[in-house]
Amino acid sequence: MKALRRSSTSSSSSASSSPRAPSSPPPWVQLRSLLVASSSSSSSSLAASGNSASAAAAAAASASFSPASYSPHSDRGGTKSPWSRRKRKRPLSCRHWNHLFSSDGKLRDGGRKFLKKVRGGGVEPDIRTKVWPFLLGVYDLNSTETERNVIKRNKRNDYEKLRRKCHHVLHSCKGSGLNVINEAACEYHSCTEESEPLNLESVSTRSSPSPKGLKSLRCGTNRQENATEGIDEDTSELTYVDPYVAESESSDSGTSDEEDLDRMSVSANTEVNHDPGPKFVRSASSKSDFFRNNKTPEDFATWQRIIRLDAIRTDPEWALLSHNRAEVSMEKALQYARSVGLKDYDHLEPYMIYHASRVVAVLEAYALFDPEIGYCQGMSDLLSPIIVVMEEDHEAFWCFVGFMRKARHNFRLDEVGIRRQLKIVSQIIKRKDSHLYRHLQKLQAEDCFFVYRMVVVLFRRELTFEQTLCLWEVMWADQAAIRAGIGRSTWSKIRLHAPPTDDLLLYAIAACVLQKRKLIIERYSSMDEILRECNSMAGQLDVWRLLDDAHDLVVNLHDKI
Amino acid sequence: MGSKPPPPPPSVSFKLVLLGDGRVGKTSLVLRYVNDVFSDKQEATVQASYLTKRLVVEGVPITLSIWDTAGQEKFHALGPIYYRDADAALLVYDITDNDTFLRVTKWVKELKQMANKDIVMAIAANKSDLVRSKHIDTHEPASYAESIGATLFVTSAKAGTGIDDIFSDIAKRLLEKRKNSSDGLSPAHPKKGILIVNDEPEKEPPPKCCS
């Protein structure tokens, strides 16, 4: 409440509010963060040099604004970070992590302490590999070590099957390979009923596929082996015919958009209806109909092409952070690159080639796994950090699947997911700061379209590597708490004010806009200018201040939005 | 060298939108043009970015507001937001990939229906540095361009060729069009074609001289 009142008065008297916040950082702190930021990322320094005047103005504006948005709630003692007014709570350490488990390797108290810790301060880098599968729902919070080992083995197999399909498609000529995609997608979705994208809640808990799934898995494997024995062998006769497709898709529609929509509805059907198992029909005649009616094959080929183009253009700074980059020999990198069909990588260092190959492998497998979404630019932004942290491809894949459980809606063709989220950001701003909201209305920008990129790639372009991971971890912990049904009452008992929310990201985005309110109100007279400001925020943000502000917003507004 | 025009002519601003498939080099073209830089590792544009470039054409200072959009088909629905009140569209394709040219023709169809009736269009056949043979066959795209009243330029953001040409061609045609359509009127009030979505008639303010 205090925070709310203060910031609403701040527009009129930001200077007079500063004495009330004696512990707010001096202006040099802001400048320093700016310096750190611009040296840390080439793109931001480019933006800063191109626009240094406005960057300085932005820094000045946020410096003068920060006292006003200061909230006593969020000052949780501890060592003072020089460039954050908040002191980040200590991240989850290895020692602490190990203590959280009982003798059978199960998290005590259903993971409450674990999630609380991560929500407060993130995770120490050296244990991320172990912790992320829990945060992302690959492992259930209540699983024992034995159960996890089984899950891990099964998931590894599942991933390898997906990869074999990808490999097969890549090496078979167009046309015959395409059926394999559809088979793979459909088959996969039928055999891992509960781990499919639309219903991922129990990705982790399922330790073995259902008998029906097992059967079709085996069938898939056998056929795959046959196929790889003789790659020229025509496997295209085996096509999966979905009863719904046959019934509903009788007419050809014109534009590719419509075709894509059709495809979406098709995969929605296969996802929603588990019962009609995949039917493998041996028939040559159905092939042409199939191609005409189902556009997934073309799309997959397109995805394959774009994935490869995007993979080699990943920001090298990210790959640099991999633990094992020194170990990547040129030979190993080239071998991997060849196996996934990477192209045009001659100019890259071995570790970059290796990183790019892994990105290709996982994204391609994901496109098979979730054909409704397939691949969309921006997804590689979300995968890159996971690839860097998770050293095994299959683990990276399943973590990515867990991440995409929510994020996949950002990449839907119909943009429903994005629009919903932009609307929530808009509502948060409206509730919190009607003055700013009216200004946005005046500029016809109240739809908050200017934060589109932050929503799509979850701050990846705006924050540094480490900051992105911190934000995501806190966000994942919130989502994990909700999945596990750890409700509001639990958190109030342990005095963490903000209840977990599925939309922490959106509160953080709103907080980020609110931090710029003065600049927006006083200086910007069009949506274009605000968008440009948002696009040049890279490196200027302090993730812990952002999270503090976001949590304050959650406390005040979660039951009103 | 001779006479300095006593009152500098007012700056005119135009909105230009870049459209084209993913990975054809839209961002690279703009960055080469505006900042004269090129990166092999240009990240995919996931929304749109906005840059401005000032240039002088026939003595008239021009400000181009350039909107660089996300190319992948998935972001197609965002298109109208950018081209709705655009004065010009630069359609980009990858000269080594015919599919990306087809995407250009799709955009053209859509622009004809949805954008300003008199939107100025140009087509960039980008990545010419990847074509080994000296002779680049652009017969078909060029005649297509002609048929829609656009001009075709072969460009390479990497090598930096053809880029100034295409932007200044656009600027010239924009200026010409504005002169023709608004003779007598001040350049501050361009005549707009009929907008299908006409929810903001006063959207374009008189061009602000940013210099």
mmCIF file of N, CA and C in Angstrom, chain A residues 164-226:
data_model
loop_
_atom_site.group_PDB
_atom_site.id
_atom_site.type_symbol
_atom_site.label_atom_id
_atom_site.label_comp_id
_atom_site.label_asym_id
_atom_site.label_seq_id
_atom_site.Cartn_x
_atom_site.Cartn_y
_atom_site.Cartn_z
ATOM 1 N N ARG A 164 16.179 -39.693 -33.657
ATOM 2 C CA ARG A 164 16.336 -40.618 -34.799
ATOM 3 C C ARG A 164 15.368 -40.237 -35.917
ATOM 4 N N LYS A 165 14.174 -39.837 -35.511
ATOM 5 C CA LYS A 165 13.211 -39.399 -36.520
ATOM 6 C C LYS A 165 13.746 -38.181 -37.268
ATOM 7 N N CYS A 166 14.270 -37.243 -36.509
ATOM 8 C CA CYS A 166 14.801 -36.026 -37.147
ATOM 9 C C CYS A 166 15.893 -36.393 -38.137
ATOM 10 N N HIS A 167 16.744 -37.258 -37.687
ATOM 11 C CA HIS A 167 17.879 -37.683 -38.503
ATOM 12 C C HIS A 167 17.379 -38.331 -39.788
ATOM 13 N N HIS A 168 16.405 -39.161 -39.604
ATOM 14 C CA HIS A 168 15.845 -39.873 -40.741
ATOM 15 C C HIS A 168 15.262 -38.896 -41.750
ATOM 16 N N VAL A 169 14.517 -37.929 -41.252
ATOM 17 C CA VAL A 169 13.901 -36.959 -42.145
ATOM 18 C C VAL A 169 14.961 -36.181 -42.900
ATOM 19 N N LEU A 170 15.957 -35.803 -42.173
ATOM 20 C CA LEU A 170 17.007 -34.988 -42.775
ATOM 21 C C LEU A 170 17.702 -35.728 -43.910
ATOM 22 N N HIS A 171 17.854 -37.036 -43.728
ATOM 23 C CA HIS A 171 18.624 -37.791 -44.705
ATOM 24 C C HIS A 171 17.776 -38.494 -45.745
ATOM 25 N N SER A 172 16.492 -38.396 -45.606
ATOM 26 C CA SER A 172 15.687 -38.993 -46.667
ATOM 27 C C SER A 172 15.279 -37.880 -47.605
ATOM 28 N N CYS A 173 15.009 -38.273 -48.839
ATOM 29 C CA CYS A 173 14.661 -37.232 -49.786
ATOM 30 C C CYS A 173 13.326 -36.638 -49.399
ATOM 31 N N LYS A 174 13.106 -35.423 -49.828
ATOM 32 C CA LYS A 174 11.831 -34.774 -49.543
ATOM 33 C C LYS A 174 10.724 -35.692 -50.014
ATOM 34 N N GLY A 175 9.605 -35.596 -49.403
ATOM 35 C CA GLY A 175 8.510 -36.448 -49.822
ATOM 36 C C GLY A 175 8.429 -37.657 -48.930
ATOM 37 N N SER A 176 9.308 -38.609 -49.168
ATOM 38 C CA SER A 176 9.159 -39.817 -48.375
ATOM 39 C C SER A 176 9.486 -39.539 -46.922
ATOM 40 N N GLY A 177 10.402 -38.617 -46.707
ATOM 41 C CA GLY A 177 10.757 -38.317 -45.323
ATOM 42 C C GLY A 177 9.628 -37.631 -44.586
ATOM 43 N N LEU A 178 8.831 -36.937 -45.354
ATOM 44 C CA LEU A 178 7.846 -36.092 -44.708
ATOM 45 C C LEU A 178 6.822 -36.878 -43.911
ATOM 46 N N ASN A 179 6.496 -38.037 -44.429
ATOM 47 C CA ASN A 179 5.536 -38.829 -43.687
ATOM 48 C C ASN A 179 6.061 -39.195 -42.316
ATOM 49 N N VAL A 180 7.334 -39.396 -42.292
ATOM 50 C CA VAL A 180 7.909 -39.815 -41.022
ATOM 51 C C VAL A 180 7.629 -38.779 -39.958
ATOM 52 N N ILE A 181 7.668 -37.522 -40.365
ATOM 53 C CA ILE A 181 7.393 -36.450 -39.424
ATOM 54 C C ILE A 181 6.028 -36.630 -38.809
ATOM 55 N N ASN A 182 5.072 -36.804 -39.682
ATOM 56 C CA ASN A 182 3.724 -36.905 -39.166
ATOM 57 C C ASN A 182 3.556 -38.128 -38.303
ATOM 58 N N GLU A 183 4.131 -39.180 -38.783
ATOM 59 C CA GLU A 183 4.101 -40.383 -37.967
ATOM 60 C C GLU A 183 4.702 -40.106 -36.615
ATOM 61 N N ALA A 184 5.888 -39.516 -36.681
ATOM 62 C CA ALA A 184 6.611 -39.302 -35.442
ATOM 63 C C ALA A 184 5.788 -38.456 -34.501
ATOM 64 N N ALA A 185 5.262 -37.386 -35.025
ATOM 65 C CA ALA A 185 4.493 -36.485 -34.184
ATOM 66 C C ALA A 185 3.298 -37.202 -33.595
ATOM 67 N N CYS A 186 2.548 -37.849 -34.462
ATOM 68 C CA CYS A 186 1.328 -38.464 -33.980
ATOM 69 C C CYS A 186 1.632 -39.608 -33.031
ATOM 70 N N GLU A 187 2.581 -40.397 -33.461
ATOM 71 C CA GLU A 187 2.940 -41.546 -32.657
ATOM 72 C C GLU A 187 3.428 -41.093 -31.293
ATOM 73 N N TYR A 188 4.241 -40.059 -31.351
ATOM 74 C CA TYR A 188 4.804 -39.598 -30.102
ATOM 75 C C TYR A 188 3.722 -39.138 -29.167
ATOM 76 N N HIS A 189 2.794 -38.432 -29.754
ATOM 77 C CA HIS A 189 1.750 -37.873 -28.909
ATOM 78 C C HIS A 189 0.841 -38.936 -28.350
ATOM 79 N N SER A 190 0.735 -40.024 -29.073
ATOM 80 C CA SER A 190 -0.119 -41.050 -28.520
ATOM 81 C C SER A 190 0.610 -41.856 -27.460
ATOM 82 N N CYS A 191 1.901 -41.940 -27.583
ATOM 83 C CA CYS A 191 2.581 -42.831 -26.643
ATOM 84 C C CYS A 191 2.994 -42.128 -25.366
ATOM 85 N N THR A 192 3.077 -40.850 -25.398
ATOM 86 C CA THR A 192 3.403 -40.174 -24.140
ATOM 87 C C THR A 192 2.234 -39.285 -23.770
ATOM 88 N N GLU A 193 1.110 -39.952 -23.641
ATOM 89 C CA GLU A 193 -0.130 -39.224 -23.474
ATOM 90 C C GLU A 193 -0.018 -37.999 -22.594
ATOM 91 N N GLU A 194 0.624 -38.161 -21.468
ATOM 92 C CA GLU A 194 0.532 -37.053 -20.532
ATOM 93 C C GLU A 194 1.666 -36.055 -20.673
ATOM 94 N N SER A 195 2.645 -36.419 -21.447
ATOM 95 C CA SER A 195 3.717 -35.431 -21.561
ATOM 96 C C SER A 195 3.574 -34.591 -22.812
ATOM 97 N N GLU A 196 2.442 -34.664 -23.410
ATOM 98 C CA GLU A 196 2.286 -33.843 -24.603
ATOM 99 C C GLU A 196 2.017 -32.397 -24.216
ATOM 100 N N PRO A 197 2.291 -31.536 -25.155
ATOM 101 C CA PRO A 197 2.292 -30.117 -24.831
ATOM 102 C C PRO A 197 1.034 -29.569 -24.191
ATOM 103 N N LEU A 198 -0.110 -30.034 -24.633
ATOM 104 C CA LEU A 198 -1.304 -29.408 -24.091
ATOM 105 C C LEU A 198 -1.594 -29.853 -22.677
ATOM 106 N N ASN A 199 -0.952 -30.893 -22.262
ATOM 107 C CA ASN A 199 -1.265 -31.382 -20.929
ATOM 108 C C ASN A 199 0.015 -31.859 -20.277
ATOM 109 N N LEU A 200 0.787 -30.916 -19.858
ATOM 110 C CA LEU A 200 2.126 -31.284 -19.409
ATOM 111 C C LEU A 200 2.228 -31.432 -17.903
ATOM 112 N N GLU A 201 1.120 -31.247 -17.256
ATOM 113 C CA GLU A 201 1.192 -31.144 -15.795
ATOM 114 C C GLU A 201 1.985 -32.263 -15.145
ATOM 115 N N SER A 202 1.915 -33.437 -15.743
ATOM 116 C CA SER A 202 2.583 -34.518 -15.046
ATOM 117 C C SER A 202 3.708 -35.110 -15.862
ATOM 118 N N VAL A 203 4.373 -34.288 -16.587
ATOM 119 C CA VAL A 203 5.538 -34.741 -17.327
ATOM 120 C C VAL A 203 6.410 -35.588 -16.420
ATOM 121 N N SER A 204 6.520 -35.097 -15.210
ATOM 122 C CA SER A 204 7.501 -35.680 -14.328
ATOM 123 C C SER A 204 7.049 -36.968 -13.670
ATOM 124 N N THR A 205 5.781 -37.033 -13.400
ATOM 125 C CA THR A 205 5.372 -38.127 -12.533
ATOM 126 C C THR A 205 5.267 -39.449 -13.267
ATOM 127 N N ARG A 206 5.189 -39.370 -14.554
ATOM 128 C CA ARG A 206 4.955 -40.605 -15.279
ATOM 129 C C ARG A 206 6.269 -41.350 -15.439
ATOM 130 N N SER A 207 6.303 -42.519 -14.880
ATOM 131 C CA SER A 207 7.585 -43.201 -14.959
ATOM 132 C C SER A 207 7.623 -44.187 -16.112
ATOM 133 N N SER A 208 6.491 -44.628 -16.562
ATOM 134 C CA SER A 208 6.550 -45.528 -17.708
ATOM 135 C C SER A 208 5.367 -45.259 -18.620
ATOM 136 N N PRO A 209 5.581 -45.441 -19.884
ATOM 137 C CA PRO A 209 4.484 -45.200 -20.817
ATOM 138 C C PRO A 209 3.388 -46.237 -20.646
ATOM 139 N N SER A 210 2.219 -45.884 -21.072
ATOM 140 C CA SER A 210 1.112 -46.821 -20.976
ATOM 141 C C SER A 210 1.372 -47.983 -21.926
ATOM 142 N N PRO A 211 0.717 -49.105 -21.677
ATOM 143 C CA PRO A 211 0.956 -50.268 -22.534
ATOM 144 C C PRO A 211 0.727 -49.957 -24.002
ATOM 145 N N LYS A 212 -0.348 -49.194 -24.246
ATOM 146 C CA LYS A 212 -0.641 -48.881 -25.629
ATOM 147 C C LYS A 212 0.519 -48.078 -26.240
ATOM 148 N N GLY A 213 0.963 -47.114 -25.453
ATOM 149 C CA GLY A 213 2.055 -46.275 -25.924
ATOM 150 C C GLY A 213 3.301 -47.105 -26.153
ATOM 151 N N LEU A 214 3.535 -48.006 -25.226
ATOM 152 C CA LEU A 214 4.723 -48.836 -25.328
ATOM 153 C C LEU A 214 4.723 -49.602 -26.641
ATOM 154 N N LYS A 215 3.542 -50.100 -26.947
ATOM 155 C CA LYS A 215 3.427 -50.872 -28.167
ATOM 156 C C LYS A 215 3.807 -50.024 -29.391
ATOM 157 N N SER A 216 3.229 -48.850 -29.409
ATOM 158 C CA SER A 216 3.501 -48.062 -30.602
ATOM 159 C C SER A 216 4.935 -47.526 -30.607
ATOM 160 N N LEU A 217 5.484 -47.389 -29.447
ATOM 161 C CA LEU A 217 6.879 -46.997 -29.388
ATOM 162 C C LEU A 217 7.754 -48.072 -30.014
ATOM 163 N N ARG A 218 7.459 -49.296 -29.607
ATOM 164 C CA ARG A 218 8.256 -50.397 -30.140
ATOM 165 C C ARG A 218 8.124 -50.458 -31.646
ATOM 166 N N CYS A 219 6.879 -50.307 -32.031
ATOM 167 C CA CYS A 219 6.618 -50.365 -33.459
ATOM 168 C C CYS A 219 7.409 -49.293 -34.172
ATOM 169 N N GLY A 220 7.448 -48.125 -33.539
ATOM 170 C CA GLY A 220 8.207 -47.034 -34.147
ATOM 171 C C GLY A 220 9.680 -47.369 -34.230
ATOM 172 N N THR A 221 10.193 -47.936 -33.177
ATOM 173 C CA THR A 221 11.614 -48.223 -33.149
ATOM 174 C C THR A 221 12.002 -49.245 -34.210
ATOM 175 N N ASN A 222 11.155 -50.278 -34.302
ATOM 176 C CA ASN A 222 11.479 -51.304 -35.283
ATOM 177 C C ASN A 222 11.540 -50.733 -36.691
ATOM 178 N N ARG A 223 10.509 -49.951 -36.960
ATOM 179 C CA ARG A 223 10.447 -49.409 -38.294
ATOM 180 C C ARG A 223 11.643 -48.502 -38.535
ATOM 181 N N GLN A 224 11.962 -47.803 -37.493
ATOM 182 C CA GLN A 224 13.086 -46.891 -37.621
ATOM 183 C C GLN A 224 14.362 -47.655 -37.958
ATOM 184 N N GLU A 225 14.514 -48.787 -37.270
ATOM 185 C CA GLU A 225 15.726 -49.563 -37.533
ATOM 186 C C GLU A 225 15.751 -50.046 -38.977
ATOM 187 N N ASN A 226 14.581 -50.511 -39.406
ATOM 188 C CA ASN A 226 14.509 -50.930 -40.801
ATOM 189 C C ASN A 226 14.921 -49.807 -41.724
#
